[in-house]
Amino acid sequence: MLAYRHLFHAGNFADVFKHALLAQLMLGLAKKDKPFFCLDTHAGTGHYDLGHEWARKNAEYKSGISLVWNRTDLPAEMTPYIDAVRAENADRKLNFYPGSPRIMRRFMRAHDRLALIELNKRDHETLAALFANDRQVQVRLLDGYQALKALLPPSERRGLVFIDSSFDRAQEFKRLTDGFVEGHRKFATGVYALWYPLMDAIAMQGFERRMAATGVKKILQLELAVRNLGVAGSVRGCGMLVVNPPFEFEAAARKIVAWLWPVLAENGEGSQHVRWLVPE
Ligand SMILES: C[S@@+](CC[C@H](N)C(=O)[O-])C[C@H]1O[C@@H](n2cnc3c(N)ncnc32)[C@H](O)[C@@H]1O
């Protein structure tokens, strides 16, 4: 039984960061006519009620999407993301938050496909119900790392693999790296987005070293810290590694991350950076 439930965290700063970048990756894929395939290995429930008692418990969205929602100075690069959040809310009031499945689905054309993988039975049921009538979306109760072996390479030979683990088990950085290597071995031309929490320096250096040692090129690293130290139950920041980013993604991502930092940072703390962990 998995203890992690994303409803407790929906719309937090990490969601804003990952989903704003995810929207840009999807836009990049949709620029070419050729069909694409998307795989979300840790999909969650796809749609979150911020009024639910779980979401209200720590109200993480208040230091995430709530800080962005009413801003009038959003850079153009944030528009695809904020439009996706607006689409979940009938009026201008923020009541619901989209998960990665709904965000990805929004950018697909009639010939694109999406596979959503979720290991928690209850969350899988909710997610399956949300996409029950959608023939372009396949929802599976499966280990996301197994899905990398089972579903790659896609027949389209183009696509995005989003690995967004809840990091609620020990050794997750190793599992993430090994899973990525497995996927990349089968589908080297795919775009990969790997989300991770910022942990202690030794863990972070180990992860970067292992990723660099895979021999895979074109790994863009994006990080956002919202405070200098982690507090109980919450990390100080998070990052995303994007492998084979689409053309123009880097420039958009730099603007997004630079804009988000002062908006989401607590008391001017934290930091942000975008750099090539491994260049071309
Ligand atoms: C961070 S949440 C996902 C959030 C979602 N990607 C989004 O952006 O809206 C991680 C999800 O992965 C699920 N999960 C945990 N371990 C998994 C595994 N090995 N395979 C697939 N799903 C897993 C959890 O139940 C949880 O719903």
Tab-separated table of C-alpha atoms and ligand atoms in Angstrom:
chain	number	residue	atom	x	y	z
A	1	MET	CA	0.000	0.000	0.000
A	2	LEU	CA	1.453	3.353	-0.997
A	3	ALA	CA	1.204	6.015	1.714
A	4	TYR	CA	1.787	9.003	-0.551
A	5	ARG	CA	-1.348	10.744	-1.889
A	6	HIS	CA	-0.806	13.721	-4.123
A	7	LEU	CA	-4.028	15.461	-3.010
A	8	PHE	CA	-2.155	16.531	0.165
A	9	HIS	CA	0.358	18.401	-2.014
A	10	ALA	CA	-1.630	19.451	-5.097
A	11	GLY	CA	-0.741	22.881	-6.453
A	12	ASN	CA	2.316	23.329	-4.234
A	13	PHE	CA	5.441	25.132	-5.452
A	14	ALA	CA	6.850	21.912	-6.893
A	15	ASP	CA	3.681	21.368	-8.957
A	16	VAL	CA	3.830	24.927	-10.294
A	17	PHE	CA	7.472	24.460	-11.284
A	18	LYS	CA	7.061	21.034	-12.926
A	19	HIS	CA	3.746	21.799	-14.649
A	20	ALA	CA	4.846	25.152	-16.106
A	21	LEU	CA	7.855	23.343	-17.615
A	22	LEU	CA	5.734	20.364	-18.692
A	23	ALA	CA	3.372	22.660	-20.612
A	24	GLN	CA	6.352	24.079	-22.521
A	25	LEU	CA	7.631	20.584	-23.345
A	26	MET	CA	4.211	19.644	-24.699
A	27	LEU	CA	4.036	22.814	-26.792
A	28	GLY	CA	7.442	21.969	-28.217
A	29	LEU	CA	6.298	18.467	-29.221
A	30	ALA	CA	3.107	19.772	-30.804
A	31	LYS	CA	5.023	22.081	-33.124
A	32	LYS	CA	5.696	19.258	-35.600
A	33	ASP	CA	2.756	17.559	-37.330
A	34	LYS	CA	4.078	14.030	-36.768
A	35	PRO	CA	2.126	12.155	-34.051
A	36	PHE	CA	3.705	11.780	-30.623
A	37	PHE	CA	3.321	9.506	-27.601
A	38	CYS	CA	3.463	10.588	-23.963
A	39	LEU	CA	4.153	8.386	-20.962
A	40	ASP	CA	3.439	9.653	-17.441
A	41	THR	CA	4.967	6.971	-15.193
A	42	HIS	CA	3.655	8.393	-11.876
A	43	ALA	CA	0.396	9.994	-12.924
A	44	GLY	CA	-1.609	10.632	-9.709
A	45	THR	CA	-5.351	11.278	-10.052
A	46	GLY	CA	-5.212	13.925	-12.768
A	47	HIS	CA	-7.484	16.490	-11.119
A	48	TYR	CA	-7.519	17.842	-7.556
A	49	ASP	CA	-10.203	19.529	-5.463
A	50	LEU	CA	-8.388	22.140	-3.402
A	51	GLY	CA	-11.419	22.355	-1.103
A	52	HIS	CA	-11.017	18.687	-0.063
A	53	GLU	CA	-9.949	18.243	3.554
A	54	TRP	CA	-6.694	16.520	2.475
A	55	ALA	CA	-5.711	19.462	0.280
A	56	ARG	CA	-6.666	21.903	3.036
A	57	LYS	CA	-4.718	20.006	5.723
A	58	ASN	CA	-1.376	21.692	5.024
A	59	ALA	CA	-2.792	23.975	2.294
A	60	GLU	CA	0.409	23.619	0.265
A	61	TYR	CA	-1.291	25.269	-2.706
A	62	LYS	CA	-1.255	28.545	-0.767
A	63	SER	CA	2.514	28.748	-1.160
A	64	GLY	CA	2.249	27.455	-4.736
A	65	ILE	CA	-0.458	28.109	-7.324
A	66	SER	CA	-2.232	30.711	-5.116
A	67	LEU	CA	0.840	32.961	-5.365
A	68	VAL	CA	0.771	32.799	-9.169
A	69	TRP	CA	-2.978	32.708	-9.815
A	70	ASN	CA	-3.748	36.422	-9.557
A	71	ARG	CA	-0.487	37.830	-10.856
A	72	THR	CA	-0.887	40.354	-13.624
A	73	ASP	CA	2.785	40.243	-14.655
A	74	LEU	CA	2.974	36.637	-15.870
A	75	PRO	CA	5.580	36.199	-18.591
A	76	ALA	CA	4.213	34.845	-21.885
A	77	GLU	CA	6.026	31.551	-21.210
A	78	MET	CA	3.720	30.943	-18.214
A	79	THR	CA	0.538	31.366	-20.266
A	80	PRO	CA	0.175	27.761	-21.533
A	81	TYR	CA	0.374	26.520	-17.932
A	82	ILE	CA	-1.886	29.100	-16.329
A	83	ASP	CA	-4.465	28.576	-19.087
A	84	ALA	CA	-4.455	24.869	-18.203
A	85	VAL	CA	-5.201	25.715	-14.566
A	86	ARG	CA	-7.893	28.219	-15.598
A	87	ALA	CA	-9.541	25.511	-17.709
A	88	GLU	CA	-10.235	23.524	-14.508
A	89	ASN	CA	-11.948	26.483	-12.851
A	90	ALA	CA	-15.232	27.773	-14.224
A	91	ASP	CA	-14.904	31.231	-12.732
A	92	ARG	CA	-11.852	33.220	-11.687
A	93	LYS	CA	-11.827	31.521	-8.303
A	94	LEU	CA	-9.181	28.867	-7.742
A	95	ASN	CA	-11.024	25.712	-6.636
A	96	PHE	CA	-9.410	22.927	-8.658
A	97	TYR	CA	-5.938	22.059	-9.833
A	98	PRO	CA	-4.985	19.897	-12.825
A	99	GLY	CA	-2.465	17.097	-12.503
A	100	SER	CA	0.092	16.231	-15.155
A	101	PRO	CA	-2.384	13.943	-17.062
A	102	ARG	CA	-4.831	16.789	-17.673
A	103	ILE	CA	-2.048	19.210	-18.537
A	104	MET	CA	-0.483	16.820	-21.051
A	105	ARG	CA	-3.856	15.910	-22.566
A	106	ARG	CA	-4.574	19.561	-23.282
A	107	PHE	CA	-1.711	19.841	-25.777
A	108	MET	CA	-2.412	16.634	-27.718
A	109	ARG	CA	-3.800	16.618	-31.229
A	110	ALA	CA	-6.286	14.061	-32.603
A	111	HIS	CA	-3.512	11.597	-33.556
A	112	ASP	CA	-1.383	11.736	-30.376
A	113	ARG	CA	-1.461	9.171	-27.544
A	114	LEU	CA	-1.007	9.299	-23.779
A	115	ALA	CA	-0.283	6.432	-21.369
A	116	LEU	CA	-0.916	7.119	-17.688
A	117	ILE	CA	0.590	4.822	-15.070
A	118	GLU	CA	-0.389	4.824	-11.395
A	119	LEU	CA	0.418	2.209	-8.751
A	120	ASN	CA	-1.995	3.291	-6.012
A	121	LYS	CA	-5.261	1.364	-6.554
A	122	ARG	CA	-7.602	4.130	-5.369
A	123	ASP	CA	-5.789	6.830	-7.342
A	124	HIS	CA	-5.712	4.566	-10.383
A	125	GLU	CA	-9.505	4.115	-10.150
A	126	THR	CA	-10.057	7.886	-9.957
A	127	LEU	CA	-7.728	8.466	-12.886
A	128	ALA	CA	-9.310	5.698	-14.991
A	129	ALA	CA	-12.763	7.217	-14.386
A	130	LEU	CA	-11.520	10.657	-15.452
A	131	PHE	CA	-10.368	9.333	-18.842
A	132	ALA	CA	-12.948	6.555	-19.250
A	133	ASN	CA	-14.307	7.861	-22.541
A	134	ASP	CA	-11.055	9.053	-24.017
A	135	ARG	CA	-9.731	6.731	-26.707
A	136	GLN	CA	-6.399	8.520	-26.954
A	137	VAL	CA	-5.588	7.853	-23.304
A	138	GLN	CA	-4.627	4.512	-21.768
A	139	VAL	CA	-4.656	4.267	-17.945
A	140	ARG	CA	-2.791	1.380	-16.265
A	141	LEU	CA	-2.317	0.098	-12.731
A	142	LEU	CA	1.375	-0.680	-12.905
A	143	ASP	CA	4.789	0.220	-11.497
A	144	GLY	CA	5.955	3.249	-13.469
A	145	TYR	CA	9.461	1.838	-13.814
A	146	GLN	CA	8.023	-1.386	-15.286
A	147	ALA	CA	6.074	0.754	-17.747
A	148	LEU	CA	9.350	2.144	-19.087
A	149	LYS	CA	10.265	-1.409	-20.087
A	150	ALA	CA	6.799	-2.411	-21.277
A	151	LEU	CA	5.703	0.632	-23.287
A	152	LEU	CA	8.900	1.875	-24.920
A	153	PRO	CA	9.734	2.425	-27.684
A	154	PRO	CA	6.426	3.819	-28.932
A	155	SER	CA	5.340	3.104	-32.508
A	156	GLU	CA	5.300	6.878	-33.152
A	157	ARG	CA	9.058	7.046	-32.431
A	158	ARG	CA	8.538	10.524	-31.003
A	159	GLY	CA	7.420	11.541	-27.589
A	160	LEU	CA	7.814	12.567	-23.987
A	161	VAL	CA	8.450	10.422	-20.930
A	162	PHE	CA	7.632	12.182	-17.657
A	163	ILE	CA	8.952	10.487	-14.510
A	164	ASP	CA	7.503	12.195	-11.447
A	165	SER	CA	8.134	9.883	-8.508
A	166	SER	CA	6.764	10.658	-5.051
A	167	PHE	CA	10.202	9.861	-3.567
A	168	ASP	CA	8.647	8.117	-0.588
A	169	ARG	CA	11.046	5.163	-0.576
A	170	ALA	CA	14.789	4.956	0.139
A	171	GLN	CA	17.084	4.623	-2.901
A	172	GLU	CA	14.716	6.509	-5.192
A	173	PHE	CA	17.483	8.450	-6.955
A	174	LYS	CA	19.035	5.119	-7.943
A	175	ARG	CA	15.667	3.728	-9.072
A	176	LEU	CA	15.082	6.887	-11.101
A	177	THR	CA	18.496	6.747	-12.779
A	178	ASP	CA	18.221	3.022	-13.507
A	179	GLY	CA	14.679	3.475	-14.857
A	180	PHE	CA	15.788	6.313	-17.086
A	181	VAL	CA	18.718	4.281	-18.463
A	182	GLU	CA	16.366	1.386	-19.203
A	183	GLY	CA	13.912	3.666	-21.011
A	184	HIS	CA	16.600	5.538	-22.898
A	185	ARG	CA	18.193	2.289	-24.071
A	186	LYS	CA	14.891	1.424	-25.793
A	187	PHE	CA	13.929	4.928	-26.907
A	188	ALA	CA	17.010	7.133	-27.198
A	189	THR	CA	15.394	9.899	-29.247
A	190	GLY	CA	12.591	10.557	-26.750
A	191	VAL	CA	12.314	13.641	-24.603
A	192	TYR	CA	12.620	12.737	-20.912
A	193	ALA	CA	11.631	14.908	-17.944
A	194	LEU	CA	12.770	13.632	-14.552
A	195	TRP	CA	11.490	15.491	-11.486
A	196	TYR	CA	13.369	15.271	-8.179
A	197	PRO	CA	13.363	16.909	-4.724
A	198	LEU	CA	16.445	18.782	-3.505
A	199	MET	CA	18.000	16.737	-0.732
A	200	ASP	CA	21.380	16.934	1.003
A	201	ALA	CA	24.503	17.799	-0.974
A	202	ILE	CA	25.851	14.229	-0.960
A	203	ALA	CA	22.603	12.814	-2.391
A	204	MET	CA	22.473	15.533	-5.056
A	205	GLN	CA	26.098	15.120	-6.112
A	206	GLY	CA	25.609	11.348	-6.289
A	207	PHE	CA	22.552	11.736	-8.528
A	208	GLU	CA	24.299	14.188	-10.857
A	209	ARG	CA	27.366	11.947	-11.045
A	210	ARG	CA	25.267	8.885	-11.850
A	211	MET	CA	23.290	10.727	-14.516
A	212	ALA	CA	26.445	12.146	-16.100
A	213	ALA	CA	28.014	8.662	-16.020
A	214	THR	CA	25.168	7.196	-18.109
A	215	GLY	CA	26.900	8.620	-21.177
A	216	VAL	CA	23.627	10.209	-22.337
A	217	LYS	CA	24.105	13.685	-23.834
A	218	LYS	CA	21.883	16.757	-23.895
A	219	ILE	CA	20.748	16.799	-20.262
A	220	LEU	CA	19.401	20.179	-19.182
A	221	GLN	CA	19.109	20.749	-15.439
A	222	LEU	CA	16.558	23.159	-13.948
A	223	GLU	CA	16.366	23.812	-10.221
A	224	LEU	CA	14.301	26.019	-7.942
A	225	ALA	CA	14.801	26.312	-4.181
A	226	VAL	CA	12.193	28.308	-2.261
A	227	ARG	CA	14.033	28.334	1.048
A	228	ASN	CA	17.578	27.734	2.241
A	229	LEU	CA	16.781	24.753	4.452
A	230	GLY	CA	14.109	22.054	4.293
A	231	VAL	CA	11.434	22.263	7.004
A	232	ALA	CA	9.617	19.315	8.579
A	233	GLY	CA	7.628	17.448	5.946
A	234	SER	CA	8.705	19.693	3.107
A	235	VAL	CA	11.787	19.988	0.927
A	236	ARG	CA	13.619	23.253	0.264
A	237	GLY	CA	13.253	22.945	-3.478
A	238	CYS	CA	13.127	20.702	-6.480
A	239	GLY	CA	14.583	20.148	-9.889
A	240	MET	CA	13.953	18.653	-13.269
A	241	LEU	CA	16.362	17.042	-15.700
A	242	VAL	CA	15.208	17.334	-19.290
A	243	VAL	CA	16.909	15.057	-21.783
A	244	ASN	CA	16.690	15.965	-25.480
A	245	PRO	CA	14.679	19.168	-24.832
A	246	PRO	CA	12.733	20.424	-27.864
A	247	PHE	CA	14.067	23.403	-29.760
A	248	GLU	CA	13.308	26.681	-27.912
A	249	PHE	CA	12.558	24.902	-24.605
A	250	GLU	CA	15.724	26.114	-22.885
A	251	ALA	CA	15.001	29.813	-23.507
A	252	ALA	CA	11.400	29.481	-22.277
A	253	ALA	CA	12.442	27.416	-19.267
A	254	ARG	CA	15.037	29.994	-18.225
A	255	LYS	CA	12.384	32.701	-18.217
A	256	ILE	CA	9.910	30.561	-16.252
A	257	VAL	CA	12.353	29.498	-13.553
A	258	ALA	CA	13.828	33.005	-13.150
A	259	TRP	CA	10.307	34.462	-12.812
A	260	LEU	CA	9.081	31.807	-10.390
A	261	TRP	CA	11.900	32.165	-7.891
A	262	PRO	CA	11.014	35.569	-6.379
A	263	VAL	CA	7.290	34.755	-6.620
A	264	LEU	CA	7.521	31.422	-4.758
A	265	ALA	CA	10.562	31.975	-2.513
A	266	GLU	CA	10.015	32.447	1.204
A	267	ASN	CA	11.533	35.646	2.582
A	268	GLY	CA	13.800	36.096	-0.415
A	269	GLU	CA	15.530	32.786	0.311
A	270	GLY	CA	16.418	29.945	-2.039
A	271	SER	CA	17.881	30.109	-5.529
A	272	GLN	CA	17.317	29.012	-9.094
A	273	HIS	CA	19.492	27.791	-11.901
A	274	VAL	CA	19.341	26.343	-15.380
A	275	ARG	CA	22.450	24.713	-16.820
A	276	TRP	CA	23.550	21.867	-19.025
A	277	LEU	CA	24.452	18.947	-16.765
A	278	VAL	CA	25.676	17.233	-19.936
A	279	PRO	CA	25.803	19.278	-23.137
A	280	GLU	CA	25.396	17.957	-26.683
B	1	LIG	C1	4.204	13.191	-7.273
B	1	LIG	S1	2.782	12.210	-7.484
B	1	LIG	C2	2.364	12.430	-9.160
B	1	LIG	C3	1.850	13.731	-9.550
B	1	LIG	C4	1.502	13.846	-11.017
B	1	LIG	N1	2.592	13.366	-11.875
B	1	LIG	C5	1.211	15.278	-11.352
B	1	LIG	O1	2.134	16.005	-11.753
B	1	LIG	O2	0.060	15.684	-11.267
B	1	LIG	C6	3.434	10.576	-7.570
B	1	LIG	C7	2.400	9.494	-7.837
B	1	LIG	O3	3.111	8.295	-8.106
B	1	LIG	C8	2.412	7.208	-7.528
B	1	LIG	N2	3.436	6.137	-7.382
B	1	LIG	C9	4.307	5.919	-6.383
B	1	LIG	N3	5.157	4.929	-6.703
B	1	LIG	C10	4.817	4.538	-7.957
B	1	LIG	C11	5.336	3.562	-8.850
B	1	LIG	N4	6.381	2.792	-8.525
B	1	LIG	N5	4.758	3.448	-10.069
B	1	LIG	C12	3.707	4.228	-10.426
B	1	LIG	N6	3.165	5.147	-9.605
B	1	LIG	C13	3.714	5.299	-8.384
B	1	LIG	C14	1.836	7.755	-6.258
B	1	LIG	O4	0.708	6.997	-5.873
B	1	LIG	C15	1.483	9.198	-6.680
B	1	LIG	O5	0.154	9.267	-7.141
